[in-house]
Short mmCIF file of C-alpha atoms and ligand atoms in Angstrom, two decimals:
data_model
loop_
_atom_site.label_atom_id
_atom_site.label_comp_id
_atom_site.label_asym_id
_atom_site.label_seq_id
_atom_site.Cartn_x
_atom_site.Cartn_y
_atom_site.Cartn_z
CA MET A 1 0.00 0.00 0.00
CA LEU A 2 1.43 3.39 -1.03
CA VAL A 3 1.00 6.54 1.06
CA LYS A 4 -0.28 9.40 -1.06
CA SER A 5 -0.36 13.02 -0.03
CA ARG A 6 0.22 15.05 -3.20
CA LEU A 7 -1.67 15.53 -6.43
CA GLU A 8 1.05 13.88 -8.50
CA ASP A 9 0.86 10.75 -6.29
CA LEU A 10 -2.62 10.01 -7.64
CA ALA A 11 -3.07 7.18 -10.13
CA VAL A 12 -5.25 9.40 -12.35
CA PHE A 13 -2.06 11.46 -12.87
CA GLY A 14 -0.11 8.35 -13.87
CA ALA A 15 1.27 7.20 -10.48
CA PRO A 16 0.90 3.51 -9.50
CA PRO A 17 -2.35 2.69 -7.66
CA ALA A 18 -2.40 2.91 -3.87
CA PHE A 19 -3.50 -0.72 -3.56
CA GLU A 20 -2.10 -3.64 -5.51
CA GLU A 21 -5.22 -5.73 -4.90
CA PRO A 22 -8.67 -4.19 -5.36
CA LEU A 23 -10.66 -3.20 -2.27
CA HIS A 24 -14.27 -4.29 -2.75
CA VAL A 25 -17.54 -3.13 -1.24
CA GLY A 26 -18.95 -6.66 -1.08
CA ARG A 27 -16.04 -8.91 -0.09
CA PRO A 28 -17.66 -11.96 1.54
CA ASN A 29 -17.36 -12.58 5.28
CA ILE A 30 -16.14 -16.13 5.87
CA PRO A 31 -17.10 -17.93 9.10
CA ASP A 32 -14.70 -20.04 11.17
CA ARG A 33 -13.20 -22.33 8.54
CA GLU A 34 -12.65 -25.40 10.68
CA ARG A 35 -16.24 -25.52 11.89
CA LEU A 36 -17.41 -24.83 8.38
CA LEU A 37 -15.42 -27.72 6.92
CA THR A 38 -16.64 -30.01 9.70
CA ARG A 39 -20.20 -29.16 8.74
CA PHE A 40 -19.48 -29.61 5.04
CA ASN A 41 -17.89 -33.01 5.71
CA ASP A 42 -20.83 -33.99 7.85
CA LEU A 43 -23.41 -33.28 5.18
CA LEU A 44 -21.29 -35.03 2.56
CA ASP A 45 -20.90 -38.07 4.83
CA ARG A 46 -24.64 -38.18 5.39
CA ARG A 47 -25.27 -37.63 1.66
CA TRP A 48 -28.06 -35.20 2.35
CA LEU A 49 -27.51 -32.28 0.01
CA THR A 50 -30.82 -30.48 -0.50
CA ASN A 51 -34.67 -30.81 -0.38
CA GLY A 52 -34.72 -30.02 3.34
CA GLY A 53 -32.21 -31.36 5.83
CA SER A 54 -30.83 -30.71 9.27
CA TYR A 55 -28.75 -27.65 8.33
CA LEU A 56 -31.72 -26.00 6.65
CA GLU A 57 -33.76 -26.65 9.77
CA GLU A 58 -31.02 -25.26 12.01
CA PHE A 59 -30.51 -22.18 9.83
CA GLU A 60 -34.23 -21.39 9.73
CA GLY A 61 -34.52 -21.95 13.49
CA ARG A 62 -31.62 -19.60 14.24
CA LEU A 63 -33.01 -16.98 11.88
CA ALA A 64 -36.42 -17.17 13.52
CA GLU A 65 -34.76 -16.61 16.90
CA LEU A 66 -32.71 -13.66 15.64
CA SER A 67 -35.60 -11.94 13.89
CA ARG A 68 -38.18 -12.98 16.49
CA ALA A 69 -40.46 -14.02 13.64
CA PRO A 70 -42.11 -17.37 14.39
CA HIS A 71 -41.74 -18.68 10.82
CA VAL A 72 -38.79 -18.56 8.45
CA VAL A 73 -38.63 -20.16 5.02
CA ALA A 74 -35.14 -20.14 3.49
CA MET A 75 -34.75 -20.03 -0.28
CA CYS A 76 -32.03 -20.01 -2.93
CA ASN A 77 -31.88 -16.20 -3.18
CA ALA A 78 -33.82 -13.13 -2.09
CA THR A 79 -35.10 -12.35 -5.58
CA LEU A 80 -36.99 -15.66 -5.79
CA ALA A 81 -38.03 -15.26 -2.15
CA LEU A 82 -39.63 -11.90 -2.99
CA GLU A 83 -41.21 -13.31 -6.11
CA THR A 84 -42.63 -16.31 -4.30
CA THR A 85 -43.97 -14.13 -1.48
CA VAL A 86 -45.76 -11.81 -3.90
CA GLN A 87 -47.27 -14.87 -5.59
CA ALA A 88 -48.23 -16.52 -2.29
CA LEU A 89 -49.99 -13.36 -1.12
CA GLY A 90 -51.99 -13.31 -4.36
CA TRP A 91 -51.01 -9.76 -5.26
CA GLN A 92 -52.13 -8.45 -8.64
CA GLY A 93 -52.03 -5.22 -10.61
CA GLU A 94 -49.72 -2.59 -9.13
CA VAL A 95 -47.18 -2.71 -6.33
CA ILE A 96 -45.77 0.48 -4.83
CA MET A 97 -42.05 0.42 -4.10
CA PRO A 98 -39.02 2.70 -4.18
CA SER A 99 -36.93 3.09 -7.31
CA PHE A 100 -33.97 3.67 -4.99
CA THR A 101 -33.29 -0.03 -4.46
CA PHE A 102 -31.44 -2.89 -6.11
CA ILE A 103 -33.11 -3.85 -9.39
CA ALA A 104 -34.13 -7.23 -7.90
CA THR A 105 -36.99 -5.63 -5.92
CA ALA A 106 -38.64 -4.42 -9.12
CA HIS A 107 -37.82 -7.47 -11.20
CA ALA A 108 -39.30 -9.85 -8.62
CA VAL A 109 -42.66 -8.12 -8.95
CA ARG A 110 -42.49 -7.71 -12.68
CA TRP A 111 -41.51 -11.33 -13.19
CA ARG A 112 -44.84 -12.26 -11.58
CA GLY A 113 -46.63 -10.10 -14.17
CA LEU A 114 -47.34 -7.18 -11.83
CA SER A 115 -46.39 -3.54 -12.40
CA PRO A 116 -43.99 -1.83 -10.04
CA VAL A 117 -45.08 1.74 -9.31
CA PHE A 118 -42.01 3.69 -8.26
CA CYS A 119 -42.42 6.08 -5.43
CA ASP A 120 -40.00 8.70 -4.16
CA VAL A 121 -37.96 8.39 -0.98
CA ASP A 122 -37.07 10.58 1.97
CA PRO A 123 -33.79 12.48 1.45
CA GLN A 124 -32.60 11.74 5.00
CA THR A 125 -33.57 8.09 5.44
CA HIS A 126 -33.28 7.06 1.74
CA ASN A 127 -36.42 4.97 2.37
CA LEU A 128 -40.01 5.21 1.06
CA ASP A 129 -41.73 8.46 1.89
CA PRO A 130 -45.13 7.38 3.33
CA ARG A 131 -46.92 10.53 2.09
CA GLN A 132 -45.91 9.76 -1.45
CA VAL A 133 -46.91 6.13 -1.04
CA GLU A 134 -50.43 7.17 -0.13
CA ALA A 135 -50.59 9.50 -3.14
CA ALA A 136 -49.52 6.66 -5.46
CA ILE A 137 -52.36 4.29 -4.47
CA THR A 138 -54.88 3.52 -7.20
CA SER A 139 -57.73 1.04 -7.59
CA ARG A 140 -55.18 -1.39 -9.11
CA THR A 141 -52.76 -1.31 -6.15
CA SER A 142 -52.53 -4.58 -4.24
CA GLY A 143 -49.42 -4.13 -2.14
CA ILE A 144 -46.50 -2.05 -0.92
CA ILE A 145 -42.87 -3.14 -0.68
CA GLY A 146 -40.74 -1.10 1.69
CA VAL A 147 -36.98 -1.58 1.43
CA HIS A 148 -34.79 -1.12 4.52
CA VAL A 149 -32.02 0.52 2.49
CA TRP A 150 -28.51 0.19 4.06
CA GLY A 151 -30.20 -1.68 6.93
CA ARG A 152 -31.87 1.51 8.18
CA PRO A 153 -35.51 0.57 8.83
CA CYS A 154 -38.33 2.06 6.76
CA ALA A 155 -41.05 4.20 8.32
CA ILE A 156 -42.69 0.92 9.33
CA GLU A 157 -45.55 2.21 11.45
CA PRO A 158 -46.85 4.80 8.94
CA LEU A 159 -46.61 2.25 6.13
CA GLN A 160 -48.53 -0.27 8.23
CA GLN A 161 -51.27 2.29 8.85
CA ILE A 162 -51.51 3.13 5.15
CA ALA A 163 -51.67 -0.54 4.18
CA GLN A 164 -54.38 -1.16 6.76
CA ARG A 165 -56.40 1.91 5.78
CA HIS A 166 -56.45 0.90 2.12
CA GLY A 167 -56.66 -2.89 2.58
CA LEU A 168 -53.26 -3.48 0.96
CA GLY A 169 -50.57 -6.06 1.56
CA LEU A 170 -47.23 -4.91 2.96
CA ILE A 171 -43.90 -6.66 2.74
CA PHE A 172 -40.39 -5.47 3.42
CA ASP A 173 -37.31 -6.13 1.37
CA ALA A 174 -34.90 -6.64 4.25
CA ALA A 175 -31.98 -7.72 2.07
CA HIS A 176 -29.71 -5.26 3.91
CA ALA A 177 -31.23 -5.48 7.35
CA LEU A 178 -30.26 -8.76 9.01
CA GLY A 179 -29.53 -8.10 12.69
CA CYS A 180 -31.06 -4.61 12.62
CA THR A 181 -33.91 -3.32 14.78
CA SER A 182 -36.71 -0.79 14.50
CA GLN A 183 -37.73 0.75 17.82
CA GLY A 184 -35.93 -2.11 19.52
CA ARG A 185 -37.78 -4.85 17.63
CA PRO A 186 -35.77 -7.01 15.24
CA ILE A 187 -36.36 -6.65 11.52
CA GLY A 188 -38.13 -9.81 10.37
CA GLY A 189 -41.39 -9.50 12.27
CA PHE A 190 -43.01 -6.58 10.44
CA GLY A 191 -45.67 -6.46 7.72
CA ASP A 192 -47.02 -9.60 6.07
CA ALA A 193 -43.46 -10.81 5.55
CA GLU A 194 -39.86 -9.63 5.39
CA VAL A 195 -37.29 -10.96 2.95
CA PHE A 196 -33.59 -11.30 3.76
CA SER A 197 -30.74 -11.84 1.30
CA PHE A 198 -27.77 -14.08 1.99
CA HIS A 199 -25.92 -13.28 -1.21
CA ALA A 200 -22.11 -13.51 -1.02
CA THR A 201 -21.89 -9.72 -0.57
CA LYS A 202 -24.26 -9.55 2.41
CA VAL A 203 -23.26 -9.42 6.08
CA VAL A 204 -24.11 -13.13 6.41
CA ASN A 205 -23.93 -15.16 3.24
CA THR A 206 -24.94 -18.63 2.14
CA PHE A 207 -23.03 -18.18 -1.17
CA GLU A 208 -26.42 -17.39 -2.72
CA GLY A 209 -29.51 -17.38 -0.53
CA GLY A 210 -32.56 -15.66 0.83
CA ALA A 211 -35.30 -16.18 3.40
CA VAL A 212 -38.82 -15.05 4.15
CA ALA A 213 -39.68 -14.28 7.78
CA THR A 214 -43.35 -14.03 8.70
CA ASN A 215 -45.76 -14.12 11.62
CA SER A 216 -48.26 -16.08 9.52
CA ARG A 217 -48.16 -19.86 9.76
CA ALA A 218 -50.44 -20.19 6.74
CA LEU A 219 -48.17 -18.01 4.59
CA ALA A 220 -45.08 -19.93 5.73
CA GLU A 221 -46.70 -23.27 4.88
CA ARG A 222 -47.67 -22.00 1.46
CA LEU A 223 -44.17 -20.67 0.85
CA SER A 224 -42.59 -23.96 1.95
CA GLN A 225 -44.68 -25.77 -0.62
CA MET A 226 -44.11 -23.18 -3.31
CA ARG A 227 -40.32 -23.31 -2.99
CA ASP A 228 -40.55 -27.07 -3.60
CA PHE A 229 -42.59 -27.18 -6.84
CA GLY A 230 -45.82 -26.88 -4.85
CA PHE A 231 -45.53 -30.31 -3.22
CA ALA A 232 -47.70 -30.63 -0.11
CA GLU A 233 -46.66 -34.28 0.27
CA GLU A 234 -45.21 -37.01 -1.90
CA ASP A 235 -47.22 -37.25 -5.14
CA ARG A 236 -49.48 -34.33 -4.21
CA VAL A 237 -48.94 -30.86 -5.63
CA SER A 238 -51.29 -28.34 -4.07
CA VAL A 239 -50.20 -25.03 -5.59
CA LEU A 240 -48.22 -23.57 -8.48
CA GLY A 241 -44.68 -23.87 -7.24
CA THR A 242 -41.15 -23.33 -8.38
CA ASN A 243 -37.71 -24.54 -7.37
CA ALA A 244 -36.44 -22.01 -4.85
CA LYS A 245 -34.91 -24.41 -2.33
CA MET A 246 -31.80 -23.65 -0.34
CA SER A 247 -29.18 -26.41 -0.46
CA GLU A 248 -27.66 -27.96 2.66
CA ILE A 249 -24.18 -26.59 1.96
CA SER A 250 -25.65 -23.08 1.75
CA ALA A 251 -27.59 -23.58 4.97
CA ALA A 252 -24.44 -24.89 6.72
CA MET A 253 -22.60 -21.76 5.55
CA GLY A 254 -25.47 -19.69 6.93
CA VAL A 255 -25.34 -21.40 10.34
CA GLY A 256 -21.64 -20.49 10.57
CA GLY A 257 -22.39 -16.96 9.44
CA LEU A 258 -25.08 -16.44 12.06
CA GLU A 259 -22.63 -17.62 14.75
CA SER A 260 -20.18 -14.95 13.58
CA LEU A 261 -22.74 -12.18 13.02
CA PRO A 262 -22.15 -10.29 16.31
CA ALA A 263 -18.37 -10.25 15.71
CA TRP A 264 -18.84 -9.11 12.10
CA CYS A 265 -21.20 -6.32 13.15
CA ASP A 266 -18.51 -5.17 15.62
CA VAL A 267 -15.91 -5.07 12.82
CA ASN A 268 -18.32 -3.21 10.55
CA ARG A 269 -19.12 -0.71 13.31
CA ARG A 270 -15.43 -0.14 13.99
CA ASN A 271 -14.83 0.46 10.27
CA TYR A 272 -17.80 2.79 10.06
CA LEU A 273 -16.61 4.86 13.04
CA GLU A 274 -13.08 4.95 11.61
CA TYR A 275 -14.38 6.32 8.29
CA ARG A 276 -16.49 8.87 10.15
CA SER A 277 -13.57 10.14 12.13
CA GLN A 278 -11.20 10.14 9.13
CA LEU A 279 -13.68 11.92 6.84
CA GLY A 280 -15.12 14.35 9.40
CA GLY A 281 -15.09 18.04 8.58
CA LEU A 282 -15.00 17.82 4.78
CA PRO A 283 -17.54 20.36 3.49
CA GLY A 284 -20.31 18.77 1.46
CA LEU A 285 -19.52 15.23 2.59
CA GLU A 286 -21.86 13.32 4.85
CA VAL A 287 -21.21 9.79 6.06
CA ILE A 288 -24.80 8.61 6.36
CA PRO A 289 -25.70 8.11 10.03
CA TYR A 290 -27.04 5.04 11.83
CA ASP A 291 -29.31 5.41 14.84
CA ASP A 292 -27.25 4.42 17.89
CA ALA A 293 -30.45 3.60 19.77
CA GLU A 294 -31.06 0.72 17.34
CA GLN A 295 -29.06 -2.38 16.47
CA ASN A 296 -27.39 -2.01 13.09
CA ASN A 297 -25.18 -4.32 11.09
CA TYR A 298 -23.22 -1.39 9.59
CA GLN A 299 -22.54 -3.47 6.48
CA TYR A 300 -22.63 -0.36 4.27
CA VAL A 301 -20.54 2.76 4.69
CA VAL A 302 -22.23 5.28 2.41
CA VAL A 303 -21.19 8.85 1.77
CA ASN A 304 -23.29 11.60 0.26
CA VAL A 305 -21.29 14.09 -1.83
CA ASP A 306 -22.68 17.58 -2.45
CA ARG A 307 -20.70 18.76 -5.44
CA ASP A 308 -21.39 22.46 -4.91
CA GLN A 309 -19.95 22.46 -1.42
CA ALA A 310 -17.29 19.84 -2.03
CA GLY A 311 -15.86 21.29 -5.24
CA ILE A 312 -15.80 17.77 -6.66
CA SER A 313 -18.58 15.44 -7.78
CA ARG A 314 -19.41 11.94 -6.55
CA ASP A 315 -18.44 10.49 -9.93
CA GLU A 316 -15.08 12.27 -9.91
CA VAL A 317 -14.35 10.92 -6.42
CA ARG A 318 -15.31 7.47 -7.64
CA ASP A 319 -13.04 7.75 -10.69
CA VAL A 320 -10.09 8.77 -8.50
CA LEU A 321 -10.73 5.90 -6.08
CA ARG A 322 -11.16 3.30 -8.82
CA ALA A 323 -7.84 4.29 -10.36
CA GLU A 324 -6.32 3.54 -6.93
CA ASN A 325 -8.02 0.12 -6.87
CA VAL A 326 -10.65 1.23 -4.36
CA LEU A 327 -13.81 -0.09 -6.02
CA ALA A 328 -16.41 2.21 -4.45
CA ARG A 329 -19.95 1.57 -5.77
CA ARG A 330 -22.73 3.95 -6.89
CA TYR A 331 -25.60 1.93 -5.42
CA PHE A 332 -28.39 2.36 -6.73
CA PHE A 333 -27.45 4.41 -9.77
CA PRO A 334 -29.34 5.27 -11.96
CA GLY A 335 -32.45 4.05 -10.09
CA CYS A 336 -34.75 1.22 -11.18
CA HIS A 337 -37.00 3.64 -13.11
CA ARG A 338 -34.07 4.41 -15.38
CA MET A 339 -33.34 0.75 -16.13
CA GLU A 340 -35.08 -1.57 -18.55
CA PRO A 341 -37.83 -2.57 -18.93
CA TYR A 342 -39.16 0.18 -16.65
CA ARG A 343 -37.38 3.02 -18.39
CA SER A 344 -39.08 2.43 -21.73
CA GLU A 345 -42.44 1.67 -20.19
CA ARG A 346 -42.75 4.63 -17.88
CA ALA A 347 -40.77 7.50 -19.30
CA GLU A 348 -42.90 9.97 -17.37
CA SER A 349 -41.78 8.60 -13.99
CA ALA A 350 -38.25 9.83 -14.72
CA THR A 351 -39.30 13.33 -13.77
CA ALA A 352 -41.48 12.34 -10.86
CA LEU A 353 -38.77 11.10 -8.52
CA PRO A 354 -36.66 14.15 -7.69
CA VAL A 355 -35.22 12.83 -4.42
CA THR A 356 -34.32 9.48 -5.98
CA GLU A 357 -32.55 11.24 -8.85
CA TRP A 358 -30.76 13.53 -6.39
CA LEU A 359 -29.57 10.56 -4.33
CA THR A 360 -28.44 8.47 -7.27
CA GLU A 361 -26.15 11.34 -8.31
CA ARG A 362 -24.64 11.72 -4.84
CA VAL A 363 -24.22 8.53 -2.87
CA LEU A 364 -21.18 6.28 -2.92
CA ALA A 365 -20.63 3.05 -0.96
CA LEU A 366 -17.07 2.61 0.35
CA PRO A 367 -15.29 -0.72 0.93
CA THR A 368 -15.86 -2.22 4.36
CA GLY A 369 -16.41 -5.62 6.00
CA THR A 370 -13.97 -8.06 7.52
CA ALA A 371 -11.56 -7.81 4.56
CA ILE A 372 -10.96 -4.11 5.31
CA GLY A 373 -8.88 -2.80 8.21
CA ARG A 374 -7.75 0.47 9.70
CA ARG A 375 -4.86 1.00 7.26
CA GLU A 376 -7.11 0.59 4.22
CA ILE A 377 -9.60 3.04 5.69
CA GLU A 378 -6.89 5.57 6.50
CA MET A 379 -5.52 5.39 2.96
CA THR A 380 -8.96 5.51 1.32
CA SER A 381 -9.92 8.50 3.48
CA GLN A 382 -6.63 10.21 2.64
CA LEU A 383 -7.46 9.78 -1.06
CA VAL A 384 -10.91 11.26 -0.49
CA ARG A 385 -9.37 14.22 1.35
CA LEU A 386 -6.99 14.78 -1.57
CA CYS A 387 -10.04 14.93 -3.85
CA TRP A 388 -11.39 17.78 -1.73
CA GLN A 389 -8.05 19.63 -1.69
CA GLU A 390 -7.40 19.28 -5.40
CA GLY A 391 -10.90 19.19 -6.89
CA GLU A 392 -10.22 21.60 -9.73
CA ALA A 393 -6.99 19.97 -10.92
CA ILE A 394 -8.60 16.52 -10.70
CA ARG A 395 -11.57 17.66 -12.77
CA ALA A 396 -9.24 19.09 -15.42
CA ARG A 397 -7.28 15.81 -15.50
CA LEU A 398 -10.37 13.59 -15.69
CA SER A 399 -11.85 15.61 -18.54
CA GLY A 400 -8.55 15.67 -20.44
CA PRO A 401 -7.01 13.01 -22.71
CA PRO A 402 -5.93 9.68 -21.14
CA ILE A 403 -2.34 9.51 -19.90
N1 T4K B 501 -33.11 -6.38 -2.58
C1 T4K B 501 -32.07 -5.58 -2.30
C2 T4K B 501 -32.32 -4.27 -1.64
C3 T4K B 501 -30.76 -5.99 -2.61
O1 T4K B 501 -29.70 -5.17 -2.33
C4 T4K B 501 -30.57 -7.23 -3.23
C5 T4K B 501 -29.24 -7.67 -3.59
C6 T4K B 501 -31.69 -8.04 -3.49
C7 T4K B 501 -32.95 -7.57 -3.14
C8 T4K B 501 -31.57 -9.37 -4.14
O2 T4K B 501 -30.89 -10.29 -3.34
P1 T4K B 501 -30.31 -11.66 -3.99
O3 T4K B 501 -31.31 -12.19 -4.95
O4 T4K B 501 -28.99 -11.29 -4.64
O5 T4K B 501 -30.15 -12.57 -2.79
C9 T4K B 501 -24.61 -7.00 -5.44
C10 T4K B 501 -25.23 -8.34 -5.14
O6 T4K B 501 -25.11 -9.25 -6.23
C11 T4K B 501 -26.67 -8.24 -4.76
O7 T4K B 501 -26.98 -9.42 -4.09
C12 T4K B 501 -26.90 -7.07 -3.82
N2 T4K B 501 -28.27 -6.87 -3.51
C13 T4K B 501 -26.38 -5.80 -4.45
C14 T4K B 501 -26.57 -4.59 -3.58
O8 T4K B 501 -25.00 -5.95 -4.67
P2 T4K B 501 -23.46 -6.27 -7.61
O9 T4K B 501 -23.85 -6.32 -9.03
O10 T4K B 501 -22.95 -5.00 -7.06
O11 T4K B 501 -22.49 -7.50 -7.24
P3 T4K B 501 -21.01 -7.74 -7.61
O12 T4K B 501 -20.92 -9.09 -8.19
O13 T4K B 501 -20.47 -6.58 -8.42
O14 T4K B 501 -20.27 -7.78 -6.20
C15 T4K B 501 -19.92 -6.61 -5.48
C16 T4K B 501 -18.44 -6.68 -5.12
O15 T4K B 501 -18.20 -7.75 -4.24
C17 T4K B 501 -17.54 -6.86 -6.30
O16 T4K B 501 -16.78 -5.70 -6.44
C18 T4K B 501 -16.65 -8.04 -5.99
C19 T4K B 501 -17.02 -8.47 -4.59
N3 T4K B 501 -17.28 -9.91 -4.51
C20 T4K B 501 -18.46 -10.40 -5.03
C21 T4K B 501 -18.74 -11.73 -4.97
C22 T4K B 501 -20.03 -12.25 -5.54
C23 T4K B 501 -16.35 -10.76 -3.97
O17 T4K B 501 -15.28 -10.30 -3.55
N4 T4K B 501 -16.62 -12.10 -3.89
C24 T4K B 501 -17.77 -12.64 -4.37
O18 T4K B 501 -18.00 -13.85 -4.26
O19 T4K B 501 -24.73 -6.71 -6.81
#
């Protein structure tokens, strides 16, 4: 790792990158390897690989305990878990959701033949703005999907009241929110259901994976059948199903991950606080806050760059960092409404989401997780500070011919 303090040290000016190996936003957290391999050997010895099994049962049981939701149905990823939940709840027509989310939230609904209706978000929380949700309800609306973006809970109570008032379903995309709380209650027990992701890049991963947490036994039973082709018992299919099962090796990975979750959250919190202290005082830069009164997993360190105050744009900062092998990400640029097929279908919505557009131009996720330590954060922050000091020269360089 090179120490950089002058303009000419920057890779965009031709110097070697600060890091030989790339720093990623989503480097997977790996649980204790010995215990993991013991579990892998065990399931291989028993030759029970999928279609239920003891690791699936253990994983679902531990998740239910963590989220204090009585029923958990694990699946092969969160996208199919969302899709299956929407289908199980019988939603039709339109579903209100943010555009400021990963494209999977929209695709899951659309794949079931429903229309996502994108709604604007709150500039502080980055989550659905309940007033706008209410304004977006039509006679075709059947449900609302709130997304706990960065693990910061949605305005759950107001959304619940709106759903109740209008007789709508309500689910939460909790892909980012494992181990987080809202008013002291764990994410997992709100709405009709909440959906977690265990993709490799998430705080706990099962390689690929997802799960639905719900208070409804009937919904959980339906989902269990639907993830297994609709089988209610051998030779009897009771509902239109799919194959969304989680394999035993994934579940075993998840059991190890849940054991390590508290330690990983501590590392993430330490990284987050380190970034905050290193980046404090830069005009026009906000490290988005987490509520200390709640439990957070701190898996995302996200900064908001105000170009007018900073003298440099989010994209210029990103270009400088990428040249140094710091692969910061512009989640969720450019917003679902600007991606296909939604972009072509609903051109008018492009102008109706001013806060979403504002956010997608400003936020940047920085590398964190167990693969990132204090030195990496110091160096990354130093690079960001250089961007602030030398904004004009950097802009001139980035808009000039390649070196
Ligand atoms: N809802 C929300 C709100 C979500 O954020 C997501 C997923 C979903 C629903 C759907 O969940 P799943 O169906 O995936 O369970 C990543 C993830 O692929 C995606 O799961 C995640 N959200 C999203 C926010 O981020 P990409 O396109 O940024 O992934 P990728 O492959 O570029 O990985 C990010 C970085 O992580 C890379 O720079 C390299 C590093 N990496 C990645 C993998 C897979 C590794 O170092 N090792 C690895 O194994 O979407």
